[in-house]
mmCIF file of C-alpha atoms in Angstrom:
data_model
loop_
_atom_site.group_PDB
_atom_site.id
_atom_site.type_symbol
_atom_site.label_atom_id
_atom_site.label_comp_id
_atom_site.label_asym_id
_atom_site.label_seq_id
_atom_site.Cartn_x
_atom_site.Cartn_y
_atom_site.Cartn_z
ATOM 1 C CA MET Y 124 -3.416 -24.692 -42.024
ATOM 2 C CA LYS Y 125 -6.926 -25.696 -43.017
ATOM 3 C CA LYS Y 126 -9.139 -22.807 -44.040
ATOM 4 C CA LEU Y 127 -12.404 -22.773 -42.126
ATOM 5 C CA GLU Y 128 -15.703 -21.573 -43.434
ATOM 6 C CA LEU Y 129 -17.286 -18.556 -41.812
ATOM 7 C CA LYS Y 130 -19.937 -20.768 -40.205
ATOM 8 C CA GLU Y 131 -17.211 -22.740 -38.410
ATOM 9 C CA ASN Y 132 -15.574 -19.509 -37.207
ATOM 10 C CA LEU Y 133 -18.891 -18.278 -35.911
ATOM 11 C CA ARG Y 134 -19.465 -21.551 -34.074
ATOM 12 C CA LYS Y 135 -16.011 -21.413 -32.465
ATOM 13 C CA TYR Y 136 -15.810 -17.779 -31.448
ATOM 14 C CA THR Y 137 -19.377 -16.751 -30.668
ATOM 15 C CA ASN Y 138 -19.844 -19.367 -27.954
ATOM 16 C CA ILE Y 139 -18.847 -16.926 -25.239
ATOM 17 C CA GLU Y 140 -18.654 -19.416 -22.360
ATOM 18 C CA ASN Y 141 -16.465 -21.928 -24.240
ATOM 19 C CA CYS Y 142 -14.240 -19.706 -26.363
ATOM 20 C CA PRO Y 143 -10.584 -20.130 -25.284
ATOM 21 C CA VAL Y 144 -9.615 -16.760 -26.760
ATOM 22 C CA ARG Y 145 -12.223 -14.914 -24.720
ATOM 23 C CA ASN Y 146 -11.813 -16.935 -21.547
ATOM 24 C CA VAL Y 147 -8.129 -17.797 -21.346
ATOM 25 C CA VAL Y 148 -5.927 -15.772 -23.661
ATOM 26 C CA ALA Y 149 -7.671 -12.491 -22.862
ATOM 27 C CA ARG Y 150 -6.804 -12.911 -19.171
ATOM 28 C CA PHE Y 151 -3.057 -12.508 -19.664
ATOM 29 C CA SER Y 152 -2.862 -10.667 -22.975
ATOM 30 C CA GLY Y 153 -3.497 -7.195 -21.603
ATOM 31 C CA LYS Y 154 -0.905 -4.447 -21.529
ATOM 32 C CA TRP Y 155 0.530 -5.329 -18.103
ATOM 33 C CA ALA Y 156 -0.215 -8.971 -17.314
ATOM 34 C CA MET Y 157 2.278 -10.438 -19.769
ATOM 35 C CA LEU Y 158 5.022 -8.087 -18.564
ATOM 36 C CA VAL Y 159 4.341 -9.026 -14.935
ATOM 37 C CA LEU Y 160 4.467 -12.718 -15.858
ATOM 38 C CA CYS Y 161 7.813 -12.168 -17.609
ATOM 39 C CA ILE Y 162 9.265 -10.371 -14.588
ATOM 40 C CA LEU Y 163 8.145 -13.161 -12.266
ATOM 41 C CA SER Y 164 9.547 -15.824 -14.595
ATOM 42 C CA GLU Y 165 12.960 -14.144 -14.525
ATOM 43 C CA ASN Y 166 13.100 -13.345 -10.813
ATOM 44 C CA GLU Y 167 11.452 -16.123 -8.803
ATOM 45 C CA ALA Y 168 9.672 -14.686 -5.744
ATOM 46 C CA THR Y 169 9.392 -10.938 -6.193
ATOM 47 C CA ARG Y 170 8.079 -8.160 -4.011
ATOM 48 C CA PHE Y 171 5.518 -5.627 -5.184
ATOM 49 C CA ASN Y 172 7.982 -2.713 -5.158
ATOM 50 C CA ALA Y 173 10.492 -4.639 -7.271
ATOM 51 C CA ILE Y 174 7.829 -5.311 -9.898
ATOM 52 C CA ALA Y 175 6.798 -1.646 -9.786
ATOM 53 C CA LYS Y 176 10.422 -0.527 -10.296
ATOM 54 C CA ALA Y 177 10.747 -2.816 -13.305
ATOM 55 C CA LEU Y 178 7.586 -1.247 -14.776
ATOM 56 C CA PRO Y 179 7.918 2.436 -13.879
ATOM 57 C CA ASP Y 180 4.947 3.482 -16.018
ATOM 58 C CA ILE Y 181 2.399 1.278 -14.216
ATOM 59 C CA SER Y 182 0.402 2.833 -11.400
ATOM 60 C CA PRO Y 183 0.279 1.051 -8.024
ATOM 61 C CA LYS Y 184 -3.477 0.598 -8.434
ATOM 62 C CA VAL Y 185 -3.149 -1.058 -11.843
ATOM 63 C CA LEU Y 186 -0.287 -3.263 -10.654
ATOM 64 C CA THR Y 187 -2.369 -4.356 -7.667
ATOM 65 C CA GLU Y 188 -5.331 -5.171 -9.918
ATOM 66 C CA THR Y 189 -3.107 -7.021 -12.391
ATOM 67 C CA LEU Y 190 -1.551 -9.145 -9.644
ATOM 68 C CA LYS Y 191 -4.979 -9.908 -8.137
ATOM 69 C CA ASN Y 192 -6.319 -10.968 -11.539
ATOM 70 C CA LEU Y 193 -3.310 -13.188 -12.233
ATOM 71 C CA GLU Y 194 -3.683 -14.695 -8.772
ATOM 72 C CA SER Y 195 -7.393 -15.375 -9.259
ATOM 73 C CA ASP Y 196 -6.552 -17.042 -12.592
ATOM 74 C CA LYS Y 197 -4.087 -19.269 -10.722
ATOM 75 C CA LEU Y 198 -1.085 -18.009 -12.688
ATOM 76 C CA VAL Y 199 0.511 -16.154 -9.770
ATOM 77 C CA ARG Y 200 0.918 -17.057 -6.103
ATOM 78 C CA ARG Y 201 0.836 -14.379 -3.398
ATOM 79 C CA GLU Y 202 2.651 -15.264 -0.190
ATOM 80 C CA LEU Y 203 2.250 -13.127 2.913
ATOM 81 C CA PHE Y 204 4.953 -13.398 5.566
ATOM 82 C CA ALA Y 205 3.952 -12.665 9.160
ATOM 83 C CA GLU Y 206 6.652 -10.109 9.824
ATOM 84 C CA ILE Y 207 6.701 -6.511 10.922
ATOM 85 C CA PRO Y 208 6.383 -4.804 8.564
ATOM 86 C CA PRO Y 209 4.451 -7.472 6.611
ATOM 87 C CA ARG Y 210 6.250 -8.821 3.554
ATOM 88 C CA VAL Y 211 4.425 -10.046 0.458
ATOM 89 C CA GLU Y 212 6.078 -11.916 -2.391
ATOM 90 C CA TYR Y 213 4.659 -12.944 -5.744
ATOM 91 C CA SER Y 214 5.756 -15.933 -7.793
ATOM 92 C CA LEU Y 215 4.508 -18.061 -10.654
ATOM 93 C CA THR Y 216 2.402 -21.119 -9.976
ATOM 94 C CA ASP Y 217 2.999 -24.325 -11.925
ATOM 95 C CA LEU Y 218 0.232 -23.214 -14.278
ATOM 96 C CA GLY Y 219 1.922 -19.832 -14.712
ATOM 97 C CA ARG Y 220 5.289 -21.474 -15.385
ATOM 98 C CA SER Y 221 3.667 -23.690 -18.021
ATOM 99 C CA LEU Y 222 2.579 -20.542 -19.857
ATOM 100 C CA ILE Y 223 6.055 -18.962 -19.992
ATOM 101 C CA PRO Y 224 7.483 -20.963 -22.958
ATOM 102 C CA HIS Y 225 4.515 -19.825 -25.050
ATOM 103 C CA ILE Y 226 5.019 -16.201 -23.993
ATOM 104 C CA GLU Y 227 8.729 -16.522 -24.799
ATOM 105 C CA ASN Y 228 7.848 -17.709 -28.317
ATOM 106 C CA LEU Y 229 5.544 -14.724 -28.756
ATOM 107 C CA LEU Y 230 8.237 -12.375 -27.440
ATOM 108 C CA ALA Y 231 10.792 -13.820 -29.862
ATOM 109 C CA TRP Y 232 8.346 -13.242 -32.711
ATOM 110 C CA ALA Y 233 7.699 -9.679 -31.487
ATOM 111 C CA ILE Y 234 11.411 -8.886 -31.344
ATOM 112 C CA GLU Y 235 11.956 -10.350 -34.800
ATOM 113 C CA ASN Y 236 9.055 -8.452 -36.360
ATOM 114 C CA PHE Y 237 8.989 -5.221 -34.338
ATOM 115 C CA SER Y 238 10.734 -3.116 -36.996
ATOM 116 C CA ALA Y 239 8.422 -4.295 -39.749
ATOM 117 C CA MET Y 240 5.308 -3.616 -37.698
ATOM 118 C CA LYS Y 241 6.561 -0.246 -36.481
ATOM 119 C CA ALA Y 242 7.317 0.968 -40.014
#
């Protein structure tokens, strides 16, 4: 990999509006978003309570916020069914599905290197 000078790094990362790390990666790299994306990739359409059961240490408020953020970023689709009681299911959009192979690579790296980083 080519080593960049500090000036080039500053040009790339200080342009707040056009920095991919700030504006794309940060949106799904939080504590919960990546886990929610993984659950949805493994389970197709999934209800809120099923996601909450898979992540027992997430509060309902934080899960709701995480799902809303992923939906606004067009990674997750929310589908409301006109039933009584109302049923809501979440699934990945095409954009969200296109992200999953990259997350899987990161997860494989994490599994491979977890012991070394934990030590």
